[in-house]
Short mmCIF file of C-alpha atoms and ligand atoms in Angstrom, two decimals:
data_model
loop_
_atom_site.label_atom_id
_atom_site.label_comp_id
_atom_site.label_asym_id
_atom_site.label_seq_id
_atom_site.Cartn_x
_atom_site.Cartn_y
_atom_site.Cartn_z
CA MET U 1 -90.94 -14.13 -50.87
CA PHE U 2 -93.25 -16.56 -49.02
CA ASP U 3 -96.38 -15.41 -47.21
CA VAL U 4 -95.68 -17.57 -44.15
CA CYS U 5 -92.53 -19.33 -42.93
CA VAL U 6 -93.31 -21.94 -40.25
CA VAL U 7 -90.35 -23.07 -38.15
CA GLY U 8 -91.27 -26.12 -36.13
CA SER U 9 -91.93 -29.79 -35.54
CA ALA U 10 -93.31 -32.55 -37.72
CA ASN U 11 -94.56 -35.78 -36.15
CA LEU U 12 -96.27 -38.98 -37.06
CA ASP U 13 -99.27 -39.11 -34.70
CA LEU U 14 -100.19 -42.54 -33.27
CA VAL U 15 -103.79 -42.09 -32.18
CA ALA U 16 -105.99 -44.33 -30.02
CA THR U 17 -109.61 -43.57 -29.19
CA VAL U 18 -110.81 -44.22 -25.64
CA ASP U 19 -114.07 -43.66 -23.78
CA ARG U 20 -112.17 -41.50 -21.31
CA LEU U 21 -108.52 -40.56 -20.98
CA PRO U 22 -106.53 -42.63 -18.40
CA GLY U 23 -105.32 -41.08 -15.16
CA PRO U 24 -101.78 -41.62 -13.75
CA GLY U 25 -101.02 -45.32 -13.36
CA GLU U 26 -104.27 -46.34 -15.04
CA THR U 27 -104.80 -48.62 -18.07
CA VAL U 28 -107.93 -48.20 -20.18
CA ALA U 29 -109.17 -50.12 -23.22
CA GLY U 30 -108.78 -48.41 -26.56
CA GLY U 31 -111.36 -48.43 -29.36
CA SER U 32 -109.69 -47.69 -32.68
CA PHE U 33 -106.09 -46.92 -33.68
CA ALA U 34 -104.81 -44.83 -36.59
CA GLU U 35 -101.68 -43.02 -37.74
CA TYR U 36 -101.94 -39.44 -39.02
CA PRO U 37 -99.45 -36.78 -40.10
CA GLY U 38 -99.10 -34.13 -37.41
CA GLY U 39 -96.71 -32.11 -35.27
CA LYS U 40 -97.51 -28.56 -34.27
CA GLY U 41 -95.23 -27.04 -36.89
CA LEU U 42 -96.45 -29.15 -39.80
CA ASN U 43 -100.08 -28.71 -38.76
CA GLN U 44 -99.62 -24.95 -38.74
CA ALA U 45 -97.89 -24.98 -42.12
CA VAL U 46 -100.71 -27.04 -43.63
CA ALA U 47 -103.33 -24.73 -42.11
CA ALA U 48 -101.62 -21.67 -43.60
CA ALA U 49 -101.35 -23.35 -47.00
CA ARG U 50 -104.98 -24.54 -47.00
CA SER U 51 -105.96 -20.96 -46.07
CA GLY U 52 -104.38 -19.79 -49.32
CA ALA U 53 -100.86 -18.74 -48.28
CA ALA U 54 -97.55 -19.53 -49.99
CA VAL U 55 -95.79 -21.43 -47.20
CA ALA U 56 -92.25 -22.56 -46.43
CA PHE U 57 -91.61 -25.08 -43.65
CA VAL U 58 -88.33 -25.22 -41.73
CA GLY U 59 -87.87 -28.44 -39.76
CA ALA U 60 -86.12 -31.80 -39.52
CA LEU U 61 -87.09 -35.39 -40.28
CA GLY U 62 -85.38 -38.74 -39.86
CA ASP U 63 -84.50 -41.11 -42.68
CA ASP U 64 -87.47 -43.44 -42.21
CA GLY U 65 -90.95 -44.29 -43.42
CA ALA U 66 -92.59 -41.65 -41.23
CA ALA U 67 -90.47 -38.99 -42.93
CA SER U 68 -91.74 -40.11 -46.34
CA THR U 69 -95.32 -39.79 -45.11
CA LEU U 70 -94.70 -36.28 -43.79
CA ARG U 71 -92.82 -35.13 -46.90
CA SER U 72 -95.71 -36.28 -49.04
CA VAL U 73 -98.02 -34.02 -47.01
CA MET U 74 -95.79 -31.04 -47.81
CA THR U 75 -95.80 -31.94 -51.49
CA HIS U 76 -99.58 -32.46 -51.53
CA ASP U 77 -100.25 -29.09 -49.87
CA GLY U 78 -97.68 -27.18 -51.96
CA ILE U 79 -95.46 -26.38 -48.98
CA ASP U 80 -91.84 -25.51 -49.77
CA ALA U 81 -89.57 -28.05 -48.04
CA THR U 82 -86.20 -26.68 -49.15
CA HIS U 83 -85.29 -26.03 -45.50
CA VAL U 84 -86.40 -29.41 -44.15
CA THR U 85 -83.31 -31.41 -43.25
CA THR U 86 -82.89 -35.18 -43.03
CA VAL U 87 -80.92 -36.24 -39.95
CA GLN U 88 -79.70 -39.41 -38.25
CA ALA U 89 -82.57 -39.69 -35.78
CA ALA U 90 -86.08 -41.06 -35.78
CA THR U 91 -88.78 -38.78 -37.14
CA GLY U 92 -90.82 -37.23 -34.31
CA ARG U 93 -93.72 -39.23 -32.90
CA ALA U 94 -96.76 -38.21 -30.86
CA LEU U 95 -98.73 -40.77 -28.82
CA ILE U 96 -102.28 -39.43 -28.60
CA GLY U 97 -105.37 -40.55 -26.76
CA VAL U 98 -108.69 -39.07 -27.91
CA SER U 99 -111.72 -39.38 -25.63
CA ALA U 100 -115.37 -39.79 -26.62
CA SER U 101 -115.88 -36.06 -26.00
CA GLY U 102 -113.04 -35.19 -28.40
CA GLU U 103 -110.50 -34.16 -25.75
CA ASN U 104 -106.94 -35.40 -26.12
CA SER U 105 -103.83 -36.25 -24.16
CA ILE U 106 -100.47 -36.19 -25.97
CA ILE U 107 -96.93 -37.50 -25.35
CA VAL U 108 -94.41 -36.13 -27.84
CA VAL U 109 -91.08 -37.82 -28.59
CA ALA U 110 -89.02 -35.14 -30.32
CA GLY U 111 -86.57 -37.31 -32.31
CA ALA U 112 -85.37 -35.33 -35.32
CA ASN U 113 -87.25 -32.22 -34.15
CA ALA U 114 -84.59 -31.79 -31.45
CA THR U 115 -82.04 -30.95 -34.17
CA VAL U 116 -83.86 -27.95 -35.68
CA THR U 117 -81.63 -24.87 -35.59
CA ALA U 118 -83.39 -22.19 -37.72
CA ASN U 119 -80.00 -20.89 -38.82
CA ASP U 120 -81.18 -20.32 -42.39
CA LEU U 121 -84.71 -19.02 -42.99
CA PRO U 122 -86.42 -18.16 -46.27
CA ALA U 123 -87.85 -14.64 -46.59
CA ALA U 124 -91.52 -14.38 -45.57
CA ARG U 125 -94.11 -11.79 -44.59
CA VAL U 126 -94.94 -13.74 -41.41
CA VAL U 127 -92.68 -16.02 -39.35
CA LEU U 128 -94.55 -18.49 -37.10
CA THR U 129 -92.99 -20.86 -34.58
CA GLN U 130 -93.92 -23.02 -31.56
CA MET U 131 -92.04 -24.87 -28.82
CA GLU U 132 -91.69 -28.50 -29.96
CA ILE U 133 -88.21 -27.57 -31.21
CA PRO U 134 -85.25 -26.34 -29.11
CA LEU U 135 -85.80 -22.91 -27.55
CA PRO U 136 -82.62 -21.45 -29.14
CA ALA U 137 -84.16 -22.26 -32.54
CA VAL U 138 -87.41 -20.60 -31.48
CA GLU U 139 -85.56 -17.45 -30.47
CA ARG U 140 -83.44 -17.53 -33.63
CA ALA U 141 -86.54 -17.80 -35.84
CA LEU U 142 -88.22 -14.88 -34.12
CA SER U 143 -85.17 -12.62 -34.02
CA ALA U 144 -84.29 -13.35 -37.67
CA GLY U 145 -87.90 -12.73 -38.66
CA ARG U 146 -87.90 -9.41 -36.82
CA ALA U 147 -84.58 -8.38 -38.42
CA ALA U 148 -86.02 -9.15 -41.86
CA GLY U 149 -89.15 -7.08 -41.22
CA ALA U 150 -91.58 -10.01 -40.92
CA ILE U 151 -94.54 -10.17 -38.55
CA THR U 152 -93.31 -12.56 -35.84
CA VAL U 153 -95.75 -14.97 -34.16
CA LEU U 154 -95.10 -17.41 -31.30
CA ASN U 155 -97.49 -20.19 -30.31
CA PRO U 156 -96.04 -21.12 -26.87
CA ALA U 157 -97.03 -24.79 -27.03
CA PRO U 158 -96.23 -27.13 -25.46
CA VAL U 159 -95.87 -24.52 -22.75
CA LEU U 160 -92.47 -24.05 -21.13
CA PRO U 161 -91.06 -21.16 -19.11
CA ILE U 162 -90.03 -18.43 -21.57
CA ASP U 163 -88.33 -15.18 -20.71
CA ALA U 164 -88.22 -11.68 -22.09
CA GLY U 165 -85.26 -12.77 -24.27
CA ILE U 166 -87.76 -14.56 -26.49
CA LEU U 167 -90.83 -12.40 -25.91
CA ARG U 168 -89.10 -9.20 -27.06
CA TRP U 169 -88.96 -10.60 -30.61
CA CYS U 170 -92.70 -11.42 -30.73
CA ASP U 171 -95.22 -9.21 -32.46
CA ILE U 172 -97.99 -11.64 -31.52
CA VAL U 173 -98.12 -14.46 -28.94
CA VAL U 174 -100.93 -17.03 -29.33
CA PRO U 175 -101.37 -19.14 -26.16
CA ASN U 176 -104.50 -21.01 -25.10
CA GLU U 177 -106.23 -20.06 -21.87
CA HIS U 178 -104.17 -22.54 -19.80
CA GLU U 179 -100.85 -21.62 -21.37
CA VAL U 180 -101.37 -17.89 -20.81
CA GLU U 181 -101.77 -18.45 -17.06
CA LEU U 182 -98.68 -20.69 -16.89
CA LEU U 183 -96.74 -17.93 -18.66
CA GLY U 184 -97.68 -15.37 -16.02
CA GLY U 185 -100.80 -13.83 -17.59
CA VAL U 186 -101.58 -11.37 -20.35
CA GLU U 187 -100.22 -8.30 -18.55
CA HIS U 188 -96.89 -10.01 -17.92
CA LEU U 189 -96.56 -11.05 -21.57
CA LEU U 190 -97.38 -7.54 -22.81
CA ALA U 191 -94.94 -6.00 -20.32
CA SER U 192 -92.22 -8.41 -21.53
CA GLY U 193 -92.31 -6.98 -25.01
CA ALA U 194 -94.94 -8.91 -26.97
CA GLY U 195 -97.07 -6.54 -29.04
CA ALA U 196 -100.36 -8.43 -28.93
CA ILE U 197 -101.64 -11.51 -27.10
CA VAL U 198 -104.25 -13.70 -28.82
CA VAL U 199 -105.76 -16.13 -26.29
CA THR U 200 -107.64 -19.09 -27.75
CA MET U 201 -110.43 -20.38 -25.50
CA GLY U 202 -111.93 -23.31 -27.41
CA SER U 203 -115.73 -23.23 -27.37
CA ARG U 204 -115.66 -19.75 -25.76
CA GLY U 205 -113.93 -18.10 -28.71
CA ALA U 206 -110.76 -16.02 -28.59
CA GLU U 207 -109.53 -12.77 -27.09
CA LEU U 208 -107.16 -10.14 -28.46
CA HIS U 209 -105.24 -8.21 -25.80
CA THR U 210 -103.14 -5.16 -26.69
CA ALA U 211 -102.13 -1.95 -24.96
CA ASP U 212 -105.39 -0.54 -26.37
CA GLY U 213 -107.59 -3.08 -24.54
CA LEU U 214 -109.53 -6.28 -25.22
CA VAL U 215 -111.47 -7.56 -28.25
CA HIS U 216 -113.51 -10.78 -27.96
CA ILE U 217 -114.07 -12.98 -31.03
CA GLN U 218 -117.23 -15.07 -30.83
CA PRO U 219 -116.87 -18.87 -31.23
CA PHE U 220 -118.35 -20.92 -34.06
CA THR U 221 -120.61 -23.71 -32.84
CA VAL U 222 -119.70 -27.19 -34.11
CA VAL U 223 -119.94 -30.74 -32.74
CA PRO U 224 -116.36 -31.74 -31.85
CA VAL U 225 -115.09 -35.22 -32.70
CA ASP U 226 -111.34 -34.74 -32.16
CA THR U 227 -109.79 -31.44 -31.04
CA THR U 228 -106.23 -32.49 -32.04
CA GLY U 229 -104.68 -29.77 -34.20
CA ALA U 230 -107.42 -27.17 -33.65
CA GLY U 231 -105.04 -24.72 -31.97
CA ASP U 232 -102.49 -25.27 -34.73
CA THR U 233 -105.15 -24.66 -37.37
CA PHE U 234 -106.03 -21.38 -35.64
CA CYS U 235 -102.36 -20.28 -35.65
CA GLY U 236 -101.62 -21.22 -39.27
CA SER U 237 -104.83 -19.71 -40.61
CA LEU U 238 -104.30 -16.56 -38.56
CA CYS U 239 -100.86 -16.07 -40.09
CA ALA U 240 -102.13 -16.72 -43.62
CA ARG U 241 -104.72 -13.98 -43.22
CA LEU U 242 -102.22 -11.58 -41.62
CA ALA U 243 -99.90 -12.14 -44.59
CA ALA U 244 -102.84 -11.32 -46.88
CA GLY U 245 -103.25 -7.97 -45.10
CA ASP U 246 -106.15 -8.60 -42.70
CA ASP U 247 -106.13 -6.76 -39.37
CA LEU U 248 -105.88 -8.95 -36.26
CA PRO U 249 -109.60 -9.14 -35.35
CA THR U 250 -110.51 -10.05 -38.95
CA ALA U 251 -107.75 -12.66 -39.12
CA MET U 252 -108.86 -14.06 -35.74
CA ARG U 253 -112.43 -14.53 -36.95
CA PHE U 254 -111.18 -16.54 -39.97
CA ALA U 255 -108.83 -18.53 -37.70
CA SER U 256 -111.65 -19.28 -35.24
CA ALA U 257 -113.80 -20.68 -38.02
CA ALA U 258 -110.91 -22.79 -39.34
CA GLY U 259 -110.09 -24.09 -35.85
CA ALA U 260 -113.72 -25.01 -35.22
CA LEU U 261 -113.93 -26.97 -38.49
CA CYS U 262 -110.73 -28.85 -37.61
CA THR U 263 -112.46 -30.38 -34.57
CA THR U 264 -115.23 -31.97 -36.65
CA SER U 265 -113.20 -34.91 -37.97
CA ASP U 266 -110.38 -37.23 -36.90
CA GLY U 267 -106.65 -36.56 -36.88
CA ALA U 268 -104.55 -33.42 -37.17
CA VAL U 269 -103.49 -32.81 -40.79
CA PRO U 270 -106.46 -34.68 -42.36
CA SER U 271 -108.99 -32.47 -40.53
CA ILE U 272 -107.48 -29.06 -41.39
CA PRO U 273 -110.02 -27.27 -43.62
CA LEU U 274 -109.55 -25.63 -46.99
CA ARG U 275 -110.20 -21.90 -47.30
CA ALA U 276 -113.47 -22.47 -49.18
CA ALA U 277 -114.95 -24.47 -46.30
CA VAL U 278 -113.89 -21.80 -43.81
CA GLU U 279 -115.57 -19.13 -45.92
CA VAL U 280 -118.82 -21.11 -45.94
CA LEU U 281 -118.80 -21.25 -42.12
CA LEU U 282 -117.92 -17.55 -41.92
CA SER U 283 -120.85 -16.68 -44.20
CA GLU U 284 -123.22 -18.67 -41.95
CA GLY U 285 -121.85 -17.34 -38.65
O1 LIG B 1 -101.12 -29.79 -31.53
C1 LIG B 1 -101.36 -31.11 -31.97
C2 LIG B 1 -100.07 -31.80 -32.26
O2 LIG B 1 -99.34 -31.89 -31.08
C3 LIG B 1 -100.21 -33.21 -32.76
O3 LIG B 1 -100.34 -33.30 -34.17
C4 LIG B 1 -98.97 -33.89 -32.22
O4 LIG B 1 -98.05 -34.26 -33.19
C5 LIG B 1 -98.36 -32.89 -31.24
O5 LIG B 1 -97.27 -32.27 -31.77
#
């Protein structure tokens, strides 16, 4: 049995730095350009693995050079790729602008990610998914995880309208502060069947909302360079610690430290920290 099964997207990220992000209809000059492995699903799988979990990834890649790059990440991080299919489509791409303050703006082209079905999942203590794959696959991952007795976790990003049909299968929903409002607020999500809502708030920390009330997790102070993948790092690390038996507030503190460290260097996958680095920050915080 795996600790964490991540069902989700894998992208090659095409990243340009800019002084400030362009507005609608505007062209701005870029500084540097780089390609990094990414995708919300793969980022979360890498974060769980680097946090010490045994991880399986369920996703889809094309038959192209980007796929080779992303498969090598899975191999390097010891992530099981038995359930990663190769399909007749381009591997997913994300076009990302990163501003001087570390904020980003992202366009995702799903490509092969649009073919993920989640019809066959490996057994795991925690099932984690997001919304860069078709919603029927998201629901299938969560319902199959629930039926198998796993802890089920949804990161509703990129945010889309979701109904109680999906939320009823969620033990934990992990939106950021903008996503939670677009989904109708914490009370609505709890009333729709989710057991706990973990709201990530960037430099203001994170909040745990349950029927028992609210717990605030203090932020870790770092100097951000590139926030791409920080939310994914939080989600993957959180699930790794839940699989290891931590309670939610303890797992959230670890995840907050991991997410903070992710913002201190460039790119998504390359900036996801190892468990040892997270523990150093935790011991200082
Ligand atoms: O959450 C960050 C990720 O969103 C990037 O790696 C990009 O691929 C998009 O999926």
